[in-house]
Amino acid sequence: MKEMIEKLLAVFPAYVRQLIGLLSGPKRYIANLDYEAPGALQDALIFIAVSCGIASVVNIPLLPETQNREQFFGLLAVIFALDLLLTVAITVLSWKIVGGKFNLKQLTIAVCYFSGVGALLASVPVWMALGSASLIDPVHYRLFKQMVSGSGLLDPIEMIKSRAYLVFAGVLGMVFLGGYVWNFFVWGAYRNMARLSKVRSGIAFGIFVILSLFLAAADILMTSSFTGAHKNPLPKNLLGEWRAQSESDSNGAHAVHRVSYGFFSDESYYVVDSLRTTTGPCTASVVVHAHGMASVDGSSVQLISTTRMRDTSDSCTGKKSSVTMDRESEIYQYRISEQPSGWQLCLSNRFGESCYSPQKR
């Protein structure tokens, strides 16, 4: 990682100059290039490499904690290289179908520059979207990270309710559309190389759009295939229901406090915390229950609630209420051990430790 950043910094001044030239006049920049210069192709490859390096860094926040960074960048480099070759191929094919002819070296150089700008223009909005989503809806943002990285599951309906998801999906939609707007804007440079009419150029662009949709789908499949391989399911000995109960008497009232946790193989969990107090003929209860997603990292378990409710009732007054509570994220240190009384799950945080016994289902 350090070596990659050092290499990026070394070529960054030249990269900025090239980027400014491309953004200020892409067709003019490509037309003025000296394609026969000894380092022309090398400069173009360095430009797209720097752009892809920046795009890779943007993806770091979405990586699972257990993802090997070196392996991630290595696999991403392979995907970028395949993308470049396939982009050159579908560009050539699009123009060949309408009768265009290219100097392959010149076309490759142009694709490197245009694709490099496209990768950069896509990475910056994604970075901004991630930051915005984490600020406006931190709970769903963490869940979204787990879902995208392949280290967690989430109900799509629940995600649609999230402002974080809507922000991110909206930005991704703009990036996707912006990519085609950029390609449409620079398509004239290819037309000048092919020396064809605007009508044929438009047909070639339509073919390119269709082929690039297949390329985008292949990208998603390749990326998810290696990030999903680092899925970290809940340990089998944690699965099931765990319960703790205590009773106390004070001022003529009898109280029963019961807490139940349930952990499941789809990485979901629930918790029910109930307090039932009986005073003479009257019974009052307060029940807090939550559902969400659980993830384990070593000896730590993180619980991110998607729904939390607080229900109260009083048999004497007849009053009942149900209130939606704020979602929350909690991290516990956990251990499962065998005691003389049986197996125990103990969860601890800064407030102390609580232990639970398994329940038969």
C-alpha positions as a Markdown table, in Angstrom:
| # | Residue | x | y | z |
|---|---|---|---|---|
| 1 | Met | 0.0 | 0.0 | 0.0 |
| 2 | Lys | 2.8 | 2.4 | 1.0 |
| 3 | Glu | 4.8 | 1.6 | -2.2 |
| 4 | Met | 1.7 | 2.2 | -4.4 |
| 5 | Ile | 1.1 | 5.6 | -2.8 |
| 6 | Glu | 4.7 | 6.6 | -3.3 |
| 7 | Lys | 4.5 | 5.7 | -7.0 |
| 8 | Leu | 1.3 | 7.6 | -7.4 |
| 9 | Leu | 2.9 | 10.7 | -5.9 |
| 10 | Ala | 5.9 | 10.4 | -8.2 |
| 11 | Val | 3.9 | 10.7 | -11.3 |
| 12 | Phe | 1.2 | 12.9 | -9.9 |
| 13 | Pro | 2.4 | 16.3 | -11.3 |
| 14 | Ala | 2.4 | 15.0 | -14.9 |
| 15 | Tyr | -0.9 | 13.3 | -14.3 |
| 16 | Val | -2.5 | 16.5 | -13.2 |
| 17 | Arg | -1.3 | 18.3 | -16.3 |
| 18 | Gln | -2.7 | 15.6 | -18.5 |
| 19 | Leu | -6.0 | 15.6 | -16.6 |
| 20 | Ile | -6.4 | 19.3 | -17.0 |
| 21 | Gly | -5.8 | 19.1 | -20.7 |
| 22 | Leu | -8.3 | 16.3 | -21.1 |
| 23 | Leu | -11.0 | 18.0 | -19.1 |
| 24 | Ser | -10.6 | 21.3 | -20.8 |
| 25 | Gly | -10.7 | 19.9 | -24.3 |
| 26 | Pro | -10.7 | 16.1 | -24.7 |
| 27 | Lys | -11.0 | 15.9 | -28.5 |
| 28 | Arg | -8.4 | 18.7 | -28.9 |
| 29 | Tyr | -6.0 | 16.9 | -26.5 |
| 30 | Ile | -6.3 | 13.6 | -28.3 |
| 31 | Ala | -5.9 | 15.2 | -31.7 |
| 32 | Asn | -2.7 | 17.1 | -30.6 |
| 33 | Leu | -0.9 | 14.0 | -29.2 |
| 34 | Asp | 2.3 | 12.8 | -30.9 |
| 35 | Tyr | 1.4 | 9.1 | -31.3 |
| 36 | Glu | 4.8 | 8.3 | -32.8 |
| 37 | Ala | 6.7 | 9.6 | -29.8 |
| 38 | Pro | 8.7 | 6.8 | -28.0 |
| 39 | Gly | 6.8 | 7.1 | -24.7 |
| 40 | Ala | 3.3 | 7.9 | -26.1 |
| 41 | Leu | 1.8 | 4.5 | -25.2 |
| 42 | Gln | 3.7 | 4.3 | -21.9 |
| 43 | Asp | 2.4 | 7.8 | -20.8 |
| 44 | Ala | -1.2 | 6.7 | -21.6 |
| 45 | Leu | -0.8 | 3.5 | -19.6 |
| 46 | Ile | 0.6 | 5.4 | -16.7 |
| 47 | Phe | -2.3 | 7.8 | -16.8 |
| 48 | Ile | -5.0 | 5.1 | -16.7 |
| 49 | Ala | -3.0 | 3.3 | -14.0 |
| 50 | Val | -3.0 | 6.3 | -11.7 |
| 51 | Ser | -6.7 | 6.9 | -12.3 |
| 52 | Cys | -7.4 | 3.2 | -11.5 |
| 53 | Gly | -5.2 | 3.5 | -8.4 |
| 54 | Ile | -7.3 | 6.4 | -7.1 |
| 55 | Ala | -10.5 | 4.5 | -7.9 |
| 56 | Ser | -9.1 | 1.5 | -5.9 |
| 57 | Val | -8.3 | 3.6 | -2.9 |
| 58 | Val | -11.9 | 4.8 | -2.9 |
| 59 | Asn | -13.1 | 1.2 | -2.6 |
| 60 | Ile | -11.2 | 0.6 | 0.6 |
| 61 | Pro | -14.0 | 1.7 | 2.9 |
| 62 | Leu | -16.3 | -1.0 | 1.5 |
| 63 | Leu | -13.8 | -3.8 | 2.1 |
| 64 | Pro | -14.5 | -6.4 | 4.8 |
| 65 | Glu | -12.3 | -6.1 | 7.8 |
| 66 | Thr | -10.8 | -9.5 | 7.0 |
| 67 | Gln | -10.0 | -8.7 | 3.4 |
| 68 | Asn | -6.3 | -8.8 | 2.5 |
| 69 | Arg | -5.4 | -5.4 | 1.1 |
| 70 | Glu | -2.6 | -6.6 | -1.1 |
| 71 | Gln | -4.8 | -9.3 | -2.5 |
| 72 | Phe | -7.6 | -6.8 | -3.1 |
| 73 | Phe | -5.4 | -4.4 | -5.1 |
| 74 | Gly | -3.8 | -7.3 | -7.0 |
| 75 | Leu | -7.2 | -8.7 | -8.1 |
| 76 | Leu | -8.5 | -5.2 | -8.8 |
| 77 | Ala | -5.5 | -4.6 | -11.1 |
| 78 | Val | -6.3 | -7.7 | -13.0 |
| 79 | Ile | -9.9 | -6.5 | -13.4 |
| 80 | Phe | -8.8 | -3.1 | -14.6 |
| 81 | Ala | -6.4 | -4.6 | -17.1 |
| 82 | Leu | -9.2 | -6.9 | -18.5 |
| 83 | Asp | -11.5 | -3.9 | -18.6 |
| 84 | Leu | -9.0 | -1.9 | -20.7 |
| 85 | Leu | -8.5 | -4.8 | -23.2 |
| 86 | Leu | -12.3 | -5.4 | -23.5 |
| 87 | Thr | -13.0 | -1.6 | -23.8 |
| 88 | Val | -10.5 | -1.4 | -26.7 |
| 89 | Ala | -12.1 | -4.6 | -28.2 |
| 90 | Ile | -15.7 | -3.3 | -28.0 |
| 91 | Thr | -14.7 | 0.1 | -29.3 |
| 92 | Val | -12.9 | -1.4 | -32.3 |
| 93 | Leu | -15.9 | -3.8 | -32.9 |
| 94 | Ser | -18.4 | -1.0 | -32.7 |
| 95 | Trp | -16.6 | 0.9 | -35.4 |
| 96 | Lys | -15.7 | -2.1 | -37.5 |
| 97 | Ile | -19.4 | -2.9 | -37.8 |
| 98 | Val | -20.1 | 0.5 | -39.5 |
| 99 | Gly | -17.0 | 0.3 | -41.6 |
| 100 | Gly | -14.4 | 2.2 | -39.5 |
| 101 | Lys | -10.7 | 1.5 | -39.6 |
| 102 | Phe | -8.2 | 2.4 | -36.9 |
| 103 | Asn | -4.5 | 2.5 | -36.1 |
| 104 | Leu | -4.6 | 0.1 | -33.1 |
| 105 | Lys | -1.9 | 2.0 | -31.2 |
| 106 | Gln | -3.6 | 5.3 | -31.6 |
| 107 | Leu | -7.0 | 3.9 | -30.5 |
| 108 | Thr | -5.4 | 2.2 | -27.4 |
| 109 | Ile | -3.8 | 5.5 | -26.4 |
| 110 | Ala | -7.1 | 7.3 | -26.8 |
| 111 | Val | -9.0 | 4.7 | -24.8 |
| 112 | Cys | -6.5 | 4.8 | -22.0 |
| 113 | Tyr | -6.9 | 8.6 | -21.6 |
| 114 | Phe | -10.7 | 8.6 | -21.9 |
| 115 | Ser | -11.2 | 5.6 | -19.7 |
| 116 | Gly | -8.8 | 7.0 | -17.1 |
| 117 | Val | -10.9 | 10.2 | -16.9 |
| 118 | Gly | -14.0 | 8.1 | -16.7 |
| 119 | Ala | -12.7 | 6.1 | -13.7 |
| 120 | Leu | -11.7 | 9.2 | -11.9 |
| 121 | Leu | -15.0 | 11.0 | -12.5 |
| 122 | Ala | -16.8 | 7.9 | -11.1 |
| 123 | Ser | -14.6 | 7.5 | -8.0 |
| 124 | Val | -14.9 | 11.0 | -6.6 |
| 125 | Pro | -18.7 | 11.0 | -6.4 |
| 126 | Val | -18.7 | 7.5 | -4.9 |
| 127 | Trp | -16.3 | 8.7 | -2.2 |
| 128 | Met | -18.5 | 11.7 | -1.5 |
| 129 | Ala | -21.6 | 9.5 | -1.4 |
| 130 | Leu | -20.0 | 7.1 | 1.1 |
| 131 | Gly | -19.2 | 10.1 | 3.4 |
| 132 | Ser | -22.6 | 11.6 | 3.1 |
| 133 | Ala | -24.3 | 8.2 | 3.7 |
| 134 | Ser | -22.2 | 7.6 | 6.8 |
| 135 | Leu | -23.2 | 11.0 | 8.3 |
| 136 | Ile | -27.0 | 10.9 | 7.6 |
| 137 | Asp | -27.7 | 7.3 | 8.4 |
| 138 | Pro | -24.7 | 5.6 | 10.2 |
| 139 | Val | -26.6 | 2.4 | 11.2 |
| 140 | His | -27.8 | 1.6 | 7.7 |
| 141 | Tyr | -24.4 | 2.7 | 6.3 |
| 142 | Arg | -22.7 | 0.0 | 8.2 |
| 143 | Leu | -25.2 | -2.6 | 7.0 |
| 144 | Phe | -24.8 | -1.3 | 3.5 |
| 145 | Lys | -21.0 | -1.8 | 3.8 |
| 146 | Gln | -21.5 | -5.3 | 4.9 |
| 147 | Met | -23.9 | -6.1 | 2.1 |
| 148 | Val | -21.7 | -4.6 | -0.6 |
| 149 | Ser | -18.5 | -6.2 | 0.7 |
| 150 | Gly | -20.1 | -9.6 | 0.9 |
| 151 | Ser | -19.6 | -9.8 | 4.7 |
| 152 | Gly | -23.2 | -9.4 | 5.7 |
| 153 | Leu | -26.8 | -9.8 | 4.5 |
| 154 | Leu | -29.7 | -7.4 | 4.5 |
| 155 | Asp | -33.3 | -7.4 | 3.5 |
| 156 | Pro | -33.5 | -5.2 | 0.3 |
| 157 | Ile | -36.8 | -3.7 | 1.5 |
| 158 | Glu | -35.2 | -2.6 | 4.7 |
| 159 | Met | -32.3 | -1.0 | 2.7 |
| 160 | Ile | -34.8 | 0.9 | 0.5 |
| 161 | Lys | -36.1 | 2.6 | 3.6 |
| 162 | Ser | -32.6 | 3.9 | 4.4 |
| 163 | Arg | -31.5 | 7.4 | 3.5 |
| 164 | Ala | -28.0 | 6.2 | 3.2 |
| 165 | Tyr | -28.9 | 3.7 | 0.6 |
| 166 | Leu | -31.0 | 6.2 | -1.4 |
| 167 | Val | -28.1 | 8.7 | -1.4 |
| 168 | Phe | -25.6 | 6.1 | -2.5 |
| 169 | Ala | -28.0 | 4.6 | -5.1 |
| 170 | Gly | -28.8 | 8.1 | -6.5 |
| 171 | Val | -25.1 | 9.0 | -6.8 |
| 172 | Leu | -24.3 | 5.6 | -8.5 |
| 173 | Gly | -27.1 | 6.2 | -10.9 |
| 174 | Met | -25.7 | 9.7 | -11.7 |
| 175 | Val | -22.2 | 8.1 | -12.1 |
| 176 | Phe | -23.5 | 5.4 | -14.5 |
| 177 | Leu | -25.3 | 8.0 | -16.6 |
| 178 | Gly | -22.3 | 10.4 | -16.4 |
| 179 | Gly | -20.1 | 7.7 | -17.8 |
| 180 | Tyr | -22.2 | 7.5 | -21.0 |
| 181 | Val | -22.4 | 11.3 | -21.2 |
| 182 | Trp | -18.6 | 11.4 | -21.1 |
| 183 | Asn | -18.3 | 8.7 | -23.7 |
| 184 | Phe | -20.8 | 10.5 | -25.9 |
| 185 | Phe | -18.8 | 13.8 | -25.5 |
| 186 | Val | -15.5 | 12.3 | -26.5 |
| 187 | Trp | -16.9 | 10.0 | -29.2 |
| 188 | Gly | -16.1 | 12.6 | -31.8 |
| 189 | Ala | -12.4 | 11.9 | -31.3 |
| 190 | Tyr | -12.9 | 8.3 | -32.4 |
| 191 | Arg | -15.0 | 9.6 | -35.3 |
| 192 | Asn | -12.1 | 11.7 | -36.4 |
| 193 | Met | -9.7 | 8.7 | -36.3 |
| 194 | Ala | -12.2 | 6.5 | -38.2 |
| 195 | Arg | -13.0 | 9.3 | -40.7 |
| 196 | Leu | -16.7 | 8.4 | -40.9 |
| 197 | Ser | -19.9 | 10.4 | -41.0 |
| 198 | Lys | -21.9 | 11.4 | -38.0 |
| 199 | Val | -24.6 | 9.0 | -38.9 |
| 200 | Arg | -22.3 | 6.0 | -38.8 |
| 201 | Ser | -20.7 | 7.4 | -35.7 |
| 202 | Gly | -24.1 | 7.5 | -34.0 |
| 203 | Ile | -24.8 | 3.9 | -34.9 |
| 204 | Ala | -21.3 | 2.9 | -33.6 |
| 205 | Phe | -22.0 | 4.6 | -30.4 |
| 206 | Gly | -25.3 | 2.8 | -29.9 |
| 207 | Ile | -23.5 | -0.5 | -30.5 |
| 208 | Phe | -20.8 | 0.5 | -28.0 |
| 209 | Val | -23.5 | 1.3 | -25.3 |
| 210 | Ile | -25.1 | -2.1 | -25.7 |
| 211 | Leu | -21.7 | -3.9 | -25.5 |
| 212 | Ser | -20.6 | -1.8 | -22.6 |
| 213 | Leu | -23.7 | -2.9 | -20.6 |
| 214 | Phe | -22.5 | -6.5 | -20.8 |
| 215 | Leu | -19.0 | -5.4 | -19.8 |
| 216 | Ala | -20.5 | -3.6 | -16.7 |
| 217 | Ala | -22.4 | -6.7 | -15.7 |
| 218 | Ala | -19.2 | -8.8 | -16.0 |
| 219 | Asp | -17.4 | -6.2 | -13.8 |
| 220 | Ile | -20.0 | -6.6 | -11.1 |
| 221 | Leu | -19.8 | -10.4 | -11.2 |
| 222 | Met | -16.0 | -10.4 | -11.1 |
| 223 | Thr | -15.9 | -8.0 | -8.2 |
| 224 | Ser | -18.5 | -9.7 | -6.1 |
| 225 | Ser | -16.9 | -13.1 | -6.7 |
| 226 | Phe | -13.8 | -12.2 | -4.8 |
| 227 | Thr | -15.2 | -9.9 | -2.2 |
| 228 | Gly | -18.0 | -12.4 | -1.4 |
| 229 | Ala | -15.3 | -15.0 | -0.8 |
| 230 | His | -14.5 | -13.3 | 2.4 |
| 231 | Lys | -17.9 | -13.7 | 4.0 |
| 232 | Asn | -17.6 | -14.2 | 7.7 |
| 233 | Pro | -20.6 | -16.2 | 9.0 |
| 234 | Leu | -21.6 | -16.4 | 12.6 |
| 235 | Pro | -19.8 | -19.3 | 14.5 |
| 236 | Lys | -22.0 | -22.3 | 14.8 |
| 237 | Asn | -21.7 | -22.5 | 18.6 |
| 238 | Leu | -23.2 | -18.9 | 18.8 |
| 239 | Leu | -26.4 | -19.8 | 16.8 |
| 240 | Gly | -29.6 | -20.4 | 18.7 |
| 241 | Glu | -31.4 | -18.7 | 21.6 |
| 242 | Trp | -29.7 | -17.6 | 24.8 |
| 243 | Arg | -31.6 | -16.4 | 27.9 |
| 244 | Ala | -31.0 | -14.9 | 31.3 |
| 245 | Gln | -33.6 | -14.3 | 34.0 |
| 246 | Ser | -33.5 | -12.7 | 37.4 |
| 247 | Glu | -36.2 | -12.1 | 40.0 |
| 248 | Ser | -36.4 | -9.6 | 42.9 |
| 249 | Asp | -38.8 | -8.3 | 45.5 |
| 250 | Ser | -39.0 | -4.7 | 46.7 |
| 251 | Asn | -41.7 | -2.7 | 48.6 |
| 252 | Gly | -44.3 | -5.4 | 48.0 |
| 253 | Ala | -43.6 | -5.7 | 44.3 |
| 254 | His | -42.3 | -8.8 | 42.6 |
| 255 | Ala | -40.2 | -8.2 | 39.4 |
| 256 | Val | -39.0 | -10.6 | 36.8 |
| 257 | His | -36.4 | -9.4 | 34.4 |
| 258 | Arg | -35.7 | -11.6 | 31.3 |
| 259 | Val | -33.3 | -11.0 | 28.4 |
| 260 | Ser | -33.2 | -13.3 | 25.3 |
| 261 | Tyr | -30.8 | -13.2 | 22.4 |
| 262 | Gly | -31.3 | -15.2 | 19.2 |
| 263 | Phe | -28.6 | -15.6 | 16.5 |
| 264 | Phe | -29.2 | -17.2 | 13.1 |
| 265 | Ser | -27.2 | -18.6 | 10.2 |
| 266 | Asp | -28.3 | -15.8 | 7.9 |
| 267 | Glu | -26.4 | -13.4 | 10.2 |
| 268 | Ser | -29.6 | -11.9 | 11.7 |
| 269 | Tyr | -30.3 | -11.6 | 15.4 |
| 270 | Tyr | -33.0 | -10.5 | 17.8 |
| 271 | Val | -33.0 | -9.4 | 21.4 |
| 272 | Val | -36.0 | -9.2 | 23.8 |
| 273 | Asp | -35.5 | -7.4 | 27.1 |
| 274 | Ser | -38.6 | -7.6 | 29.3 |
| 275 | Leu | -39.3 | -6.4 | 32.8 |
| 276 | Arg | -42.6 | -7.6 | 34.4 |
| 277 | Thr | -43.6 | -6.2 | 37.7 |
| 278 | Thr | -46.5 | -7.5 | 39.8 |
| 279 | Thr | -47.9 | -5.4 | 42.7 |
| 280 | Gly | -50.9 | -7.0 | 44.3 |
| 281 | Pro | -53.5 | -7.6 | 41.5 |
| 282 | Cys | -51.7 | -5.2 | 39.1 |
| 283 | Thr | -49.1 | -6.2 | 36.5 |
| 284 | Ala | -47.0 | -3.8 | 34.5 |
| 285 | Ser | -44.6 | -4.7 | 31.8 |
| 286 | Val | -41.9 | -3.0 | 29.7 |
| 287 | Val | -40.6 | -4.9 | 26.7 |
| 288 | Val | -37.8 | -3.7 | 24.4 |
| 289 | His | -37.3 | -5.8 | 21.3 |
| 290 | Ala | -34.9 | -5.4 | 18.4 |
| 291 | His | -34.0 | -7.1 | 15.1 |
| 292 | Gly | -30.9 | -6.6 | 13.1 |
| 293 | Met | -27.7 | -8.0 | 11.6 |
| 294 | Ala | -24.8 | -9.5 | 13.6 |
| 295 | Ser | -21.2 | -9.9 | 12.5 |
| 296 | Val | -18.3 | -11.5 | 14.4 |
| 297 | Asp | -14.7 | -10.5 | 14.2 |
| 298 | Gly | -12.5 | -12.6 | 16.5 |
| 299 | Ser | -13.9 | -12.3 | 20.0 |
| 300 | Ser | -16.1 | -9.3 | 19.2 |
| 301 | Val | -19.7 | -9.4 | 18.0 |
| 302 | Gln | -21.3 | -6.4 | 16.5 |
| 303 | Leu | -25.1 | -6.0 | 16.6 |
| 304 | Ile | -26.7 | -3.4 | 14.3 |
| 305 | Ser | -30.4 | -3.1 | 14.8 |
| 306 | Thr | -32.7 | -2.3 | 11.9 |
| 307 | Thr | -35.8 | -2.0 | 14.1 |
| 308 | Arg | -36.2 | -1.3 | 17.8 |
| 309 | Met | -39.6 | -1.1 | 19.7 |
| 310 | Arg | -40.6 | -0.4 | 23.3 |
| 311 | Asp | -43.9 | -1.8 | 24.4 |
| 312 | Thr | -45.5 | -1.0 | 27.7 |
| 313 | Ser | -48.7 | -2.2 | 29.4 |
| 314 | Asp | -50.5 | -1.8 | 32.8 |
| 315 | Ser | -53.3 | -4.2 | 33.7 |
| 316 | Cys | -54.7 | -1.8 | 36.3 |
| 317 | Thr | -54.9 | 1.3 | 34.3 |
| 318 | Gly | -55.5 | -0.5 | 31.0 |
| 319 | Lys | -52.9 | 1.7 | 29.3 |
| 320 | Lys | -50.8 | 0.3 | 26.5 |
| 321 | Ser | -48.2 | 1.9 | 24.2 |
| 322 | Ser | -45.8 | 1.0 | 21.5 |
| 323 | Val | -42.9 | 3.3 | 20.6 |
| 324 | Thr | -40.4 | 3.1 | 17.8 |
| 325 | Met | -36.9 | 3.7 | 19.2 |
| 326 | Asp | -33.7 | 4.8 | 17.5 |
| 327 | Arg | -31.6 | 2.2 | 15.8 |
| 328 | Glu | -28.2 | 1.5 | 17.3 |
| 329 | Ser | -25.0 | -0.4 | 16.9 |
| 330 | Glu | -23.4 | -2.2 | 19.8 |
| 331 | Ile | -20.1 | -4.1 | 20.1 |
| 332 | Tyr | -19.6 | -6.8 | 22.7 |
| 333 | Gln | -16.7 | -9.0 | 23.6 |
| 334 | Tyr | -18.2 | -12.5 | 23.8 |
| 335 | Arg | -17.1 | -15.9 | 25.0 |
| 336 | Ile | -18.8 | -19.3 | 25.1 |
| 337 | Ser | -17.7 | -21.6 | 27.9 |
| 338 | Glu | -18.8 | -24.8 | 29.7 |
| 339 | Gln | -19.7 | -24.3 | 33.3 |
| 340 | Pro | -20.9 | -26.9 | 35.9 |
| 341 | Ser | -24.4 | -25.7 | 35.2 |
| 342 | Gly | -24.0 | -26.0 | 31.5 |
| 343 | Trp | -22.9 | -23.9 | 28.5 |
| 344 | Gln | -22.8 | -20.1 | 28.8 |
| 345 | Leu | -22.7 | -17.2 | 26.5 |
| 346 | Cys | -21.2 | -14.1 | 28.2 |
| 347 | Leu | -21.4 | -10.6 | 26.6 |
| 348 | Ser | -19.3 | -7.8 | 28.0 |
| 349 | Asn | -19.0 | -4.1 | 27.2 |
| 350 | Arg | -18.0 | -0.9 | 29.2 |
| 351 | Phe | -21.1 | -1.4 | 31.4 |
| 352 | Gly | -20.2 | -4.9 | 32.6 |
| 353 | Glu | -20.8 | -8.5 | 31.7 |
| 354 | Ser | -24.0 | -10.6 | 31.4 |
| 355 | Cys | -24.2 | -14.3 | 30.9 |
| 356 | Tyr | -26.9 | -16.4 | 29.2 |
| 357 | Ser | -27.9 | -20.0 | 29.0 |
| 358 | Pro | -28.9 | -21.8 | 25.8 |
| 359 | Gln | -32.6 | -22.6 | 25.3 |
| 360 | Lys | -33.9 | -25.7 | 23.6 |
| 361 | Arg | -35.9 | -25.0 | 20.4 |
